[in-house]
Coordinates of C-alpha atoms in Angstrom, one line a residue:
Chain A
X1158 CA 18.8 -55.1 -7.7
X1159 CA 20.5 -53.8 -4.6
X1160 CA 18.7 -54.0 -1.4
X1161 CA 18.2 -50.2 -1.0
X1162 CA 16.8 -49.9 -4.5
X1163 CA 14.3 -52.8 -3.8
X1164 CA 13.3 -51.1 -0.5
X1165 CA 12.7 -47.6 -2.2
X1166 CA 10.7 -49.1 -5.1
X1167 CA 8.5 -51.0 -2.6
X1168 CA 8.1 -47.9 -0.5
X1169 CA 7.2 -45.9 -3.7
X1170 CA 4.7 -48.4 -4.8
X1171 CA 2.9 -48.3 -1.4
X1172 CA 1.9 -44.6 -1.7
X1173 CA -0.1 -42.9 -4.3
X1174 CA 0.9 -39.3 -5.0
X1175 CA -1.3 -37.2 -7.2
X1176 CA -2.1 -33.5 -7.8
X1177 CA -5.8 -33.8 -7.0
X1178 CA -8.1 -35.6 -4.7
X1179 CA -11.1 -37.3 -6.2
X1180 CA -13.4 -34.3 -5.6
X1181 CA -11.1 -32.0 -7.4
X1182 CA -11.1 -34.0 -10.5
X1183 CA -14.8 -33.6 -10.7
X1184 CA -14.8 -29.9 -9.6
X1185 CA -12.1 -29.1 -12.1
X1186 CA -14.9 -29.2 -14.7
X1187 CA -16.8 -26.4 -12.8
X1188 CA -14.6 -23.5 -13.8
X1189 CA -14.7 -24.6 -17.5
X1190 CA -18.5 -24.8 -17.3
X1191 CA -18.6 -21.5 -15.6
X1192 CA -16.5 -19.9 -18.4
X1193 CA -18.8 -21.3 -21.1
X1194 CA -21.9 -20.0 -19.4
X1195 CA -20.3 -16.6 -18.8
X1196 CA -19.1 -16.4 -22.4
X1197 CA -22.7 -16.8 -23.6
X1198 CA -24.1 -14.1 -21.3
X1199 CA -24.1 -11.2 -23.8
X1200 CA -26.7 -13.2 -25.8
X1201 CA -28.9 -13.9 -22.8
X1202 CA -29.1 -10.8 -20.5
X1203 CA -29.4 -7.1 -20.7
X1204 CA -26.2 -5.1 -21.6
X1205 CA -26.4 -3.4 -18.1
X1206 CA -25.6 -6.8 -16.5
X1207 CA -22.6 -7.5 -18.7
X1208 CA -21.3 -4.0 -18.3
X1209 CA -21.3 -4.4 -14.5
X1210 CA -19.7 -7.8 -14.8
X1211 CA -16.8 -6.2 -16.6
X1212 CA -15.9 -4.6 -13.3
X1213 CA -16.0 -7.9 -11.5
X1214 CA -13.6 -9.5 -14.1
X1215 CA -11.2 -6.6 -13.8
X1216 CA -11.3 -7.1 -10.0
X1217 CA -10.6 -10.8 -10.3
X1218 CA -7.7 -10.2 -12.6
X1219 CA -6.2 -7.5 -10.4
X1220 CA -6.7 -9.5 -7.2
X1221 CA -5.1 -12.6 -8.8
X1222 CA -2.1 -10.6 -9.7
X1223 CA -1.8 -9.2 -6.2
X1224 CA -2.3 -12.7 -4.7
X1225 CA 0.6 -13.9 -7.0
X1226 CA 2.8 -11.1 -5.7
X1227 CA 2.0 -11.1 -2.0
X1228 CA 0.7 -14.6 -1.4
X1229 CA 3.3 -16.5 -3.4
X1230 CA 6.2 -14.1 -4.0
X1231 CA 6.0 -12.4 -0.6
X1232 CA 6.1 -9.0 -2.3
X1233 CA 3.5 -6.9 -0.6
X1234 CA 3.0 -4.0 -3.0
X1235 CA 0.8 -1.0 -2.5
X1236 CA 1.8 0.4 -5.9
X1237 CA 0.3 -1.9 -8.5
X1238 CA -1.8 1.0 -9.6
X1239 CA 1.4 2.2 -11.4
X1240 CA 0.8 -0.6 -13.9
X1241 CA -3.0 -0.1 -14.1
X1242 CA -2.2 3.5 -15.0
X1243 CA 0.6 2.7 -17.5
X1244 CA -1.7 0.1 -19.1
X1245 CA -4.6 2.5 -19.3
X1246 CA -2.5 5.2 -20.9
X1247 CA -0.8 2.8 -23.2
X1248 CA -4.1 1.8 -24.8
X1249 CA -4.9 5.6 -25.2
X1250 CA -1.5 6.2 -26.8
X1251 CA -1.5 3.2 -29.1
X1252 CA -5.2 3.8 -30.2
X1253 CA -4.1 7.4 -31.0
X1254 CA -1.5 5.9 -33.3
X1255 CA -4.2 3.9 -35.0
X1256 CA -3.9 0.5 -33.3
X1257 CA -7.2 -1.3 -32.8
X1258 CA -8.0 -0.6 -29.0
X1259 CA -8.7 -4.2 -28.2
X1260 CA -5.4 -5.3 -29.6
X1261 CA -3.8 -2.4 -27.8
X1262 CA -4.5 -4.1 -24.6
X1263 CA -1.9 -6.8 -25.4
X1264 CA 0.6 -4.0 -26.1
X1265 CA -0.4 -2.4 -22.8
X1266 CA 0.6 -5.5 -20.9
X1267 CA 3.9 -5.5 -22.8
X1268 CA 4.5 -1.8 -22.0
X1269 CA 3.9 -2.4 -18.3
X1270 CA 6.5 -5.1 -18.4
X1271 CA 9.0 -2.7 -20.0
X1272 CA 8.3 -0.2 -17.3
X1273 CA 8.5 -2.9 -14.6
X1274 CA 12.1 -3.8 -15.4
X1275 CA 13.7 -0.5 -14.2
X1276 CA 11.1 0.0 -11.5
X1277 CA 11.8 -3.4 -9.9
X1278 CA 15.5 -2.5 -9.8
X1279 CA 14.6 0.4 -7.5
X1280 CA 11.8 -1.2 -5.6
X1281 CA 13.7 -4.3 -4.8
X1282 CA 16.2 -2.3 -2.8
X1283 CA 13.5 -2.1 -0.2
X1284 CA 12.3 -5.1 1.8
X1285 CA 9.1 -6.1 3.6
X1286 CA 6.9 -3.2 4.7
X1287 CA 9.2 -0.6 3.2
X1288 CA 8.8 -2.3 -0.2
X1289 CA 5.0 -1.5 0.2
X1290 CA 5.4 2.2 0.7
X1291 CA 8.2 2.4 -1.8
X1292 CA 6.1 1.0 -4.6
X1293 CA 3.5 3.4 -3.6
X1294 CA 5.9 6.4 -4.0
X1295 CA 6.9 5.0 -7.4
X1296 CA 3.2 4.9 -8.5
X1297 CA 2.9 8.5 -7.4
X1298 CA 5.9 9.4 -9.5
X1299 CA 4.4 7.8 -12.6
X1300 CA 1.2 9.7 -12.0
X1301 CA 2.9 13.0 -11.5
X1302 CA 5.0 12.5 -14.7
X1303 CA 2.0 11.4 -16.8
X1304 CA 0.1 14.5 -15.7
X1305 CA 2.8 16.7 -17.1
X1306 CA 2.6 15.1 -20.6
X1307 CA 0.3 17.4 -22.5
X1308 CA -0.2 14.9 -25.4
X1309 CA -1.7 12.5 -22.9
X1310 CA -4.2 15.0 -21.8
X1311 CA -2.4 16.4 -18.7
X1312 CA -4.3 16.5 -15.4
X1313 CA -7.8 16.1 -16.9
X1314 CA -7.1 12.9 -18.8
X1315 CA -8.1 11.9 -22.4
X1316 CA -10.8 10.1 -24.3
X1317 CA -10.2 6.9 -26.2
X1318 CA -10.4 7.0 -30.0
X1319 CA -10.7 4.2 -32.5
X1320 CA -13.9 2.5 -31.1
X1321 CA -16.3 5.0 -32.6
X1322 CA -16.9 2.9 -35.7
X1323 CA -18.2 -0.2 -33.7
X1324 CA -21.9 -0.5 -33.0
X1325 CA -22.6 0.1 -29.3
X1326 CA -24.2 -3.3 -28.6
X1327 CA -21.3 -5.1 -30.2
X1328 CA -18.7 -2.9 -28.5
X1329 CA -20.3 -3.8 -25.1
X1330 CA -20.2 -7.5 -25.9
X1331 CA -16.6 -7.3 -27.2
X1332 CA -15.5 -5.5 -24.1
X1333 CA -17.2 -8.1 -21.9
X1334 CA -15.4 -10.9 -23.7
X1335 CA -12.1 -9.3 -23.4
X1336 CA -12.6 -8.7 -19.7
X1337 CA -13.7 -12.3 -19.3
X1338 CA -10.7 -13.4 -21.2
X1339 CA -8.5 -11.3 -19.0
X1340 CA -9.9 -12.8 -15.8
X1341 CA -9.6 -16.3 -17.2
X1342 CA -6.1 -15.7 -18.4
X1343 CA -4.9 -14.3 -15.1
X1344 CA -6.2 -17.3 -13.1
X1345 CA -4.8 -19.7 -15.8
X1346 CA -1.4 -17.9 -15.6
X1347 CA -1.3 -18.2 -11.8
X1348 CA -2.3 -21.9 -12.0
X1349 CA 0.2 -22.8 -14.7
X1350 CA 3.0 -20.8 -13.0
X1351 CA 2.4 -22.3 -9.6
X1352 CA 2.1 -25.9 -10.8
X1353 CA 5.7 -25.7 -12.3
X1354 CA 9.1 -25.4 -10.9
X1355 CA 8.6 -21.6 -10.3
X1356 CA 5.6 -22.4 -8.1
X1357 CA 7.7 -24.5 -5.8
X1358 CA 10.5 -22.0 -5.6
X1359 CA 8.0 -19.2 -4.9
X1360 CA 6.3 -21.1 -2.1
X1361 CA 9.7 -21.9 -0.6
X1362 CA 10.7 -18.2 -0.8
X1363 CA 7.5 -17.1 0.7
X1364 CA 7.9 -19.5 3.6
X1365 CA 11.5 -18.8 4.5
X1366 CA 13.6 -16.7 2.2
X1367 CA 17.0 -17.4 3.6
X1368 CA 16.4 -21.2 3.7
X1369 CA 15.2 -21.2 0.2
X1370 CA 18.3 -19.4 -1.0
X1371 CA 20.5 -21.8 0.8
X1372 CA 18.7 -24.7 -0.9
X1373 CA 19.7 -23.4 -4.3
X1374 CA 16.7 -21.3 -5.3
X1375 CA 17.5 -18.1 -7.2
X1376 CA 15.3 -16.0 -4.9
X1377 CA 15.8 -12.7 -6.7
X1378 CA 15.0 -14.2 -10.1
X1379 CA 11.8 -15.9 -8.8
X1380 CA 10.6 -12.6 -7.3
X1381 CA 11.6 -10.7 -10.4
X1382 CA 9.6 -13.0 -12.7
X1383 CA 6.5 -12.7 -10.4
X1384 CA 6.9 -9.0 -10.4
X1385 CA 7.0 -8.8 -14.2
X1386 CA 4.0 -11.1 -14.6
X1387 CA 1.9 -9.1 -12.1
X1388 CA 2.9 -5.9 -14.0
X1389 CA 1.7 -7.4 -17.3
X1390 CA -1.6 -8.5 -15.7
X1391 CA -2.3 -5.2 -14.1
X1392 CA -1.3 -3.4 -17.3
X1393 CA -3.8 -5.4 -19.3
X1394 CA -6.4 -4.8 -16.6
X1395 CA -5.7 -1.0 -16.9
X1396 CA -6.2 -1.4 -20.6
X1397 CA -9.7 -3.1 -20.1
X1398 CA -10.6 -0.4 -17.8
X1399 CA -9.9 2.2 -20.5
X1400 CA -11.8 0.4 -23.3
X1401 CA -14.8 -0.1 -20.9
X1402 CA -14.9 3.5 -19.7
X1403 CA -13.8 5.0 -23.1
X1404 CA -11.6 7.6 -21.4
X1405 CA -8.8 7.8 -18.8
X1406 CA -8.4 10.1 -15.8
X1407 CA -5.0 10.1 -14.1
X1408 CA -6.2 10.5 -10.6
X1409 CA -8.6 7.6 -11.1
X1410 CA -6.3 5.0 -12.8
X1411 CA -3.4 5.8 -10.6
X1412 CA -5.4 5.8 -7.4
X1413 CA -4.1 3.9 -4.4
X1414 CA -7.8 2.8 -4.0
X1415 CA -7.0 0.0 -6.5
X1416 CA -4.4 -1.3 -4.1
X1417 CA -7.0 -1.2 -1.3
X1418 CA -9.4 -3.2 -3.4
X1419 CA -6.9 -5.7 -4.4
X1420 CA -5.6 -6.2 -0.8
X1421 CA -9.1 -6.5 0.6
X1422 CA -10.3 -9.0 -2.0
X1423 CA -7.3 -11.2 -1.5
X1424 CA -7.4 -11.0 2.3
X1425 CA -11.1 -11.7 2.6
X1426 CA -11.0 -14.4 -0.1
X1427 CA -7.8 -16.1 1.2
X1428 CA -4.3 -15.2 0.5
X1429 CA -2.1 -17.9 -1.0
X1430 CA -4.9 -19.8 -2.7
X1431 CA -5.7 -19.3 -6.3
X1432 CA -9.3 -19.6 -5.4
X1433 CA -9.0 -16.9 -2.8
X1434 CA -9.1 -13.8 -5.2
X1435 CA -11.9 -15.4 -7.1
X1436 CA -14.1 -15.9 -4.1
X1437 CA -13.0 -12.6 -2.6
X1438 CA -13.8 -10.7 -5.7
X1439 CA -17.3 -12.1 -5.8
X1440 CA -17.9 -11.2 -2.2
X1441 CA -16.4 -7.7 -2.6
X1442 CA -18.4 -7.2 -5.7
X1443 CA -21.7 -8.2 -3.9
X1444 CA -20.9 -5.9 -1.0
X1445 CA -20.1 -3.1 -3.5
X1446 CA -23.5 -3.6 -5.2
X1447 CA -25.6 -3.8 -2.0
X1448 CA -23.8 -1.0 -0.1
X1449 CA -23.3 1.5 -2.9
X1450 CA -25.9 3.8 -1.4
X1451 CA -24.1 4.2 1.9
X1452 CA -21.2 6.1 0.5
X1453 CA -18.1 6.3 2.7
X1454 CA -19.7 4.0 5.4
X1455 CA -19.2 1.2 2.8
X1456 CA -15.5 1.8 2.8
X1457 CA -15.4 2.0 6.6
X1458 CA -17.1 -1.4 6.8
X1459 CA -14.7 -2.7 4.1
X1460 CA -11.7 -1.5 6.0
X1461 CA -13.0 -3.1 9.2
X1462 CA -13.8 -6.4 7.5
X1463 CA -10.3 -6.4 6.1
X1464 CA -8.7 -5.7 9.5
X1465 CA -10.8 -8.4 11.1
X1466 CA -9.9 -11.0 8.4
X1467 CA -6.2 -10.1 8.7
X1468 CA -6.4 -10.7 12.5
X1469 CA -8.7 -13.7 12.9
X1470 CA -9.0 -15.3 9.5
X1471 CA -5.5 -15.6 8.2
X1472 CA -6.6 -18.1 5.5
X1473 CA -9.6 -16.0 4.4
X1474 CA -12.9 -17.5 3.4
X1475 CA -11.4 -20.0 1.1
X1476 CA -9.1 -21.2 3.9
X1477 CA -12.1 -21.9 6.1
X1478 CA -14.0 -23.6 3.2
X1479 CA -10.9 -25.7 2.4
X1480 CA -10.5 -26.8 5.9
X1481 CA -14.1 -27.9 6.2
X1482 CA -14.4 -29.6 2.8
X1483 CA -10.9 -30.3 1.5
X1484 CA -12.1 -28.8 -1.7
X1485 CA -9.5 -27.4 -4.2
X1486 CA -10.6 -26.1 -7.6
X1487 CA -7.0 -25.4 -8.7
X1488 CA -4.8 -28.0 -7.1
X1489 CA -1.1 -26.8 -7.0
X1490 CA 0.0 -29.0 -4.1
X1491 CA 0.2 -32.8 -3.9
X1492 CA -2.0 -35.4 -2.2
X1493 CA -0.2 -38.4 -0.7
X1494 CA -2.3 -41.4 0.1
X1495 CA -0.8 -44.3 2.0
Chain B
X1418 CA 17.9 35.9 -3.2
X1419 CA 14.8 34.0 -4.1
X1420 CA 16.9 30.8 -4.0
X1421 CA 18.1 31.6 -0.5
X1422 CA 14.5 32.2 0.6
X1423 CA 13.5 28.9 -0.9
X1424 CA 16.2 27.1 0.8
X1425 CA 15.4 28.6 4.2
X1426 CA 11.6 27.9 3.8
X1427 CA 12.3 24.4 2.7
X1428 CA 14.6 23.9 5.7
X1429 CA 12.0 25.0 8.0
X1430 CA 9.3 22.8 6.5
X1431 CA 11.8 20.0 6.7
X1432 CA 11.5 20.2 10.5
X1433 CA 7.7 19.4 10.0
X1434 CA 8.5 16.4 7.9
X1435 CA 11.0 15.2 10.4
X1436 CA 8.3 15.5 13.1
X1437 CA 5.9 13.5 11.0
X1438 CA 8.7 10.9 10.4
X1439 CA 10.0 10.5 14.0
X1440 CA 7.0 8.3 15.1
X1441 CA 7.1 6.2 11.8
X1442 CA 10.8 5.7 12.4
X1443 CA 10.4 4.7 16.0
X1444 CA 7.6 2.2 15.4
X1445 CA 9.6 0.6 12.7
X1446 CA 12.8 0.6 14.7
X1447 CA 11.2 -1.0 17.8
X1448 CA 8.5 -3.2 16.4
X1449 CA 9.2 -3.6 12.7
X1450 CA 5.8 -2.1 12.0
X1451 CA 5.3 0.4 9.2
X1452 CA 2.2 2.1 10.3
X1453 CA 0.3 2.9 7.0
X1454 CA -2.3 4.9 9.1
X1455 CA 0.4 7.3 10.3
X1456 CA -0.6 10.2 8.1
X1457 CA -4.3 9.7 8.8
X1458 CA -3.6 9.8 12.5
X1459 CA -2.1 13.3 12.1
X1460 CA -5.3 14.3 10.2
X1461 CA -7.4 12.8 13.0
X1462 CA -5.5 14.9 15.5
X1463 CA -6.2 18.0 13.5
X1464 CA -9.9 17.4 13.2
X1465 CA -10.1 16.5 16.9
X1466 CA -8.5 19.8 17.8
X1467 CA -10.8 21.6 15.4
X1468 CA -13.8 19.9 17.0
X1469 CA -12.6 20.8 20.5
X1470 CA -11.9 24.4 19.6
X1471 CA -15.3 25.0 18.0
X1472 CA -17.2 22.7 20.5
X1473 CA -15.8 24.0 23.8
X1474 CA -14.4 27.4 22.9
X1475 CA -11.2 26.6 24.7
X1476 CA -8.1 28.4 23.4
X1477 CA -6.0 26.5 20.9
X1478 CA -2.9 26.1 23.1
X1479 CA -5.0 24.4 25.7
X1480 CA -6.6 22.1 23.2
X1481 CA -3.1 21.2 21.9
X1482 CA -2.1 20.3 25.4
X1483 CA -5.1 18.0 25.8
X1484 CA -4.9 16.4 22.3
X1485 CA -1.3 15.3 22.5
X1486 CA -1.5 13.2 25.7
X1487 CA -4.9 11.9 24.5
X1488 CA -3.1 10.6 21.4
X1489 CA -0.4 9.0 23.5
X1490 CA -3.0 7.1 25.5
X1491 CA -4.7 6.2 22.2
X1492 CA -1.4 4.9 20.9
X1493 CA -0.8 2.7 23.9
X1494 CA -4.3 1.2 23.6
X1495 CA -4.0 0.7 19.8
X1496 CA -0.8 -1.2 20.3
X1497 CA -2.2 -3.4 23.1
X1498 CA -5.5 -4.0 21.6
X1499 CA -4.9 -4.1 17.8
X1500 CA -1.3 -4.2 16.7
X1501 CA 0.0 -6.7 19.3
X1502 CA -2.5 -9.2 18.1
X1503 CA -1.5 -8.7 14.5
X1504 CA 2.3 -9.0 15.4
X1505 CA 1.7 -12.6 16.3
X1506 CA 0.0 -13.4 12.9
X1507 CA 3.1 -12.3 10.9
X1508 CA 4.4 -9.2 9.1
X1509 CA 1.6 -9.2 6.4
X1510 CA -1.1 -8.9 9.1
X1511 CA 0.4 -5.7 10.6
X1512 CA 0.6 -4.1 7.2
X1513 CA -3.0 -5.1 6.4
X1514 CA -4.3 -4.0 9.8
X1515 CA -2.7 -0.5 9.6
X1516 CA -3.9 -0.2 5.9
X1517 CA -7.4 -1.1 7.0
X1518 CA -7.2 1.4 9.8
X1519 CA -6.1 4.0 7.4
X1520 CA -9.2 3.4 5.1
X1521 CA -11.5 3.4 8.2
X1522 CA -10.1 6.6 9.6
X1523 CA -10.2 8.5 6.3
X1524 CA -13.8 7.6 5.7
X1525 CA -15.1 8.2 9.2
X1526 CA -13.5 11.7 9.0
X1527 CA -15.2 12.1 5.6
X1528 CA -18.6 11.2 7.0
X1529 CA -18.2 13.3 10.1
X1530 CA -16.6 16.4 8.8
X1531 CA -17.3 16.2 5.0
X1532 CA -14.7 16.7 2.3
X1533 CA -14.4 20.4 2.8
X1534 CA -10.9 21.9 3.5
X1535 CA -10.3 23.3 6.9
X1536 CA -7.7 25.2 8.7
X1537 CA -6.9 25.5 12.4
X1538 CA -6.9 29.1 13.3
X1539 CA -3.6 29.8 15.1
X1540 CA -4.2 33.5 15.3
X1541 CA -1.6 36.2 14.8
X1542 CA 1.2 33.7 15.8
X1543 CA 0.4 31.5 12.8
X1544 CA 0.4 34.3 10.2
X1545 CA 3.0 36.6 11.7
X1546 CA 6.6 36.7 10.6
X1547 CA 9.8 38.6 10.9
X1548 CA 12.1 39.9 8.2
X1549 CA 15.7 38.7 7.9
X1550 CA 16.4 40.9 5.0
X1551 CA 14.6 42.3 1.9
X1552 CA 13.9 38.8 0.4
X1553 CA 13.8 36.5 3.4
X1554 CA 11.0 36.6 5.9
X1555 CA 10.6 33.8 8.5
X1556 CA 7.2 32.8 9.8
X1557 CA 7.0 32.5 13.7
X1558 CA 5.0 29.3 13.2
X1559 CA 7.6 27.7 10.8
X1560 CA 10.4 28.5 13.1
X1561 CA 8.5 27.3 16.1
X1562 CA 7.7 24.0 14.2
X1563 CA 11.3 23.5 13.3
X1564 CA 12.5 24.1 16.9
X1565 CA 9.7 21.9 18.2
X1566 CA 10.9 19.1 15.8
X1567 CA 14.5 19.4 17.1
X1568 CA 13.3 19.4 20.7
X1569 CA 11.1 16.3 20.2
X1570 CA 14.0 14.5 18.5
X1571 CA 16.4 15.5 21.3
X1572 CA 13.7 14.4 23.8
X1573 CA 13.3 10.9 22.2
X1574 CA 17.1 10.6 21.9
X1575 CA 17.6 11.4 25.7
X1576 CA 14.7 9.1 26.6
X1577 CA 16.2 6.2 24.6
X1578 CA 19.8 6.7 25.9
X1579 CA 19.3 8.0 29.5
X1580 CA 16.2 6.2 31.0
X1581 CA 15.8 2.6 32.0
X1582 CA 12.6 2.3 30.0
X1583 CA 14.4 3.7 27.0
X1584 CA 17.3 1.3 27.3
X1585 CA 14.7 -1.5 27.5
X1586 CA 13.1 -0.2 24.4
X1587 CA 16.4 -0.3 22.5
X1588 CA 17.1 -3.8 23.9
X1589 CA 13.7 -4.9 22.6
X1590 CA 14.5 -3.5 19.3
X1591 CA 17.7 -5.4 19.1
X1592 CA 16.4 -8.7 20.4
X1593 CA 12.9 -9.1 21.7
X1594 CA 13.3 -12.6 23.3
X1595 CA 16.4 -11.7 25.2
X1596 CA 15.0 -8.4 26.4
X1597 CA 12.0 -10.4 27.7
X1598 CA 14.4 -12.7 29.5
X1599 CA 16.0 -10.0 31.4
X1600 CA 12.7 -8.6 32.7
X1601 CA 11.3 -6.5 30.0
X1602 CA 7.6 -6.7 29.3
X1603 CA 7.5 -6.4 25.5
X1604 CA 3.8 -5.7 25.4
X1605 CA 4.2 -2.7 27.7
X1606 CA 7.4 -1.6 25.9
X1607 CA 5.7 -1.7 22.5
X1608 CA 2.8 0.2 24.0
X1609 CA 5.2 3.0 25.2
X1610 CA 6.9 3.1 21.8
X1611 CA 3.5 3.4 20.0
X1612 CA 2.3 6.1 22.5
X1613 CA 5.4 8.2 21.8
X1614 CA 4.8 7.7 18.1
X1615 CA 1.2 8.8 18.3
X1616 CA 2.0 11.8 20.5
X1617 CA 4.6 13.0 18.0
X1618 CA 2.3 12.4 15.0
X1619 CA -0.4 14.4 16.8
X1620 CA 2.0 17.3 17.4
X1621 CA 3.0 17.1 13.7
X1622 CA -0.6 17.1 12.6
X1623 CA -1.5 20.1 14.8
X1624 CA 1.4 22.2 13.6
X1625 CA 0.6 21.2 10.0
X1626 CA -3.1 22.1 10.4
X1627 CA -2.1 25.6 11.6
X1628 CA 0.0 26.4 8.6
X1629 CA -1.9 24.9 5.7
X1630 CA -5.4 23.7 4.9
X1631 CA -6.4 20.1 5.4
X1632 CA -9.1 17.6 4.5
X1633 CA -9.8 14.0 5.3
X1634 CA -8.0 12.7 2.3
X1635 CA -4.5 14.2 2.8
X1636 CA -3.3 11.6 5.3
X1637 CA -1.6 9.3 2.8
X1638 CA 0.5 12.1 1.3
X1639 CA 1.7 12.9 4.8
X1640 CA 2.7 9.3 5.2
X1641 CA 4.6 9.4 2.0
X1642 CA 6.6 12.5 3.0
X1643 CA 7.3 10.9 6.4
X1644 CA 8.4 7.7 4.8
X1645 CA 10.7 9.5 2.3
X1646 CA 12.3 11.5 5.1
X1647 CA 13.0 8.3 7.0
X1648 CA 14.6 6.5 3.9
X1649 CA 16.5 9.6 2.7
X1650 CA 18.0 10.1 6.1
X1651 CA 18.7 6.4 6.8
X1652 CA 16.7 3.7 8.6
X1653 CA 17.1 3.6 12.3
X1654 CA 18.8 7.0 12.7
X1655 CA 16.8 9.9 14.4
X1656 CA 19.2 12.6 13.3
X1657 CA 19.1 11.1 9.8
X1658 CA 15.4 11.6 9.9
X1659 CA 15.8 15.2 10.6
X1660 CA 18.4 15.5 7.8
X1661 CA 16.0 13.5 5.5
X1662 CA 13.1 15.8 6.3
X1663 CA 15.3 18.9 5.6
X1664 CA 16.6 17.5 2.3
X1665 CA 13.0 16.7 1.3
X1666 CA 11.8 20.1 2.3
X1667 CA 14.5 22.0 0.6
X1668 CA 14.1 19.9 -2.6
X1669 CA 10.4 20.5 -2.7
X1670 CA 10.9 24.2 -2.1
X1671 CA 13.5 24.5 -4.8
X1672 CA 11.3 22.4 -7.3
X1673 CA 8.4 24.8 -6.5
X1674 CA 10.7 27.7 -7.5
X1675 CA 11.0 26.3 -11.0
X1676 CA 7.4 25.3 -11.3
X1677 CA 4.8 25.0 -8.6
X1678 CA 3.6 21.7 -10.1
X1679 CA 7.0 20.3 -9.6
X1680 CA 6.9 20.5 -5.9
X1681 CA 5.9 16.8 -5.2
X1682 CA 7.8 15.4 -8.1
X1683 CA 11.1 17.0 -7.1
X1684 CA 10.8 15.4 -3.6
X1685 CA 9.9 12.0 -5.0
X1686 CA 12.8 12.1 -7.4
X1687 CA 15.3 12.9 -4.6
X1688 CA 13.9 9.9 -2.7
X1689 CA 14.3 7.7 -5.7
X1690 CA 17.8 8.9 -6.3
X1691 CA 18.8 8.1 -2.8
X1692 CA 17.3 4.7 -3.2
X1693 CA 19.2 4.1 -6.3
X1694 CA 22.7 5.5 -5.3
X1695 CA 22.8 5.4 -1.5
X1696 CA 20.1 2.8 -0.3
X1697 CA 21.5 2.9 3.2
X1698 CA 20.5 6.6 3.5
X1699 CA 22.5 9.7 4.2
X1700 CA 23.2 8.8 7.8
X1701 CA 22.8 5.1 8.3
X1702 CA 21.7 4.0 11.7
X1703 CA 23.3 1.5 14.0
X1704 CA 20.7 -1.2 13.5
X1705 CA 19.7 -2.2 10.0

């Protein structure tokens, strides 16, 4: 054994590198326990509660996707509502062809990816802030085109067919489980993507694009992948919105309001942490329930909170919590103990 | 003949788009900020003028003369208090702050003035027109707006190229640190740039409010038009912005000739076509 090899092996033996600290190994069980409890809810509570929770799950999924785009890929989009709309309309169109609406949600994710390929080619020509407004314009184009298709109901939207045969209670529970599955799948996707090689590339790209490129990372490919995954997630979320509301309205599904919600959830929760959108969605959802009676003032407050968080709380609520406790539910970094 | 009329009307409305876009272009050029509240600021100016006219009974031209400098001051303060702070926290922060501002402005307007559509009554000047021939008649207001847009762009151009402050502004746009080393105070310079941007967007908002109806929710679509004009014309070029506005206006107007529902779509499609085939814009600017 050469001297240098002996030295490195001794140095390597002296440090302990692992994904999670001790607390995280215990707290990793928490999300699993939470999913089990949540999955049992339709048997335990009134349908009104689960119907409201569907909205929360959709918000969690959307925010996780936006966090993946902006927090890890550095792609600040204000146009993800394009895929929400495409997903929502795909479910309507597939259901019209006789596909079971719940299964059509998977096809909706696929359709969104298919549309995302040419869209990304255009949108990626713009960088930074211009990318944000460019994606918004593209979402507007999708809305204006969809409104002109008469078979999709034009400007007044269309109802969902194919769920009439299912008992109302069962339908509510099924929709709830699908929405829960969507939220769980989007967080799991983020976690698995970020633990791997792509996660490392993405974080490098986010921190310094030019340096990442010179270190051999295919920047364009990494961004492209993230964009497609986010399109799929938002498309599936759009599909869930359709099966829960049983109809689709072009102005509602293609509304820039969705982007506003995603951005505020992620900024308040903590951008660049997988836990951020989860915490942010819960806070946002609670605010929404408490302040629903105040109409527009609620949005004024939301905008102000978002601005304040962007200025003074760059890590969001989760960032504060993590600094205080060192807690990490979904560890994607490494701990080094000497 | 109808086509000719459509082209002329589109050209004139393109001036208005350029007016909307000038401030957006300037703020991006100098500070790399895309102000997502840009369109909403124009609507705020319109509502402010409306409130001043109905509240004080002053004539509209006087209200305009008061509103525009007020917006310039507001712009300077916004930059110093809000945007400067966000600039130091990174590009994402500025985007989020201006987006938050947009939501706040829209909903405050909604609470204060309700969702009803309003118009700013410009009197006979706003409705009058003269005939060029049998098919083409040109509104005084449209023509005045176009000329005003050209004047504002010439003014900004002269300010940037001839005055000391303008030179410092361009220097800061090129290299902030070095401009600071040779005596420029970036905070003050950024404040001036934002003041100009706010003043131009106030003018644009007031001219817009005189020619068509408005409500608190139309800000974002104004932002999109302005943005399209900037990208079509070419980033960093003021004359490109005018050309971009005119191209957008003419396309929308021709689209409306085919089918009124095509107005917006035609404009967006030209924007996407430019993005696909000539991403640097029609007249690319000096700075990227």
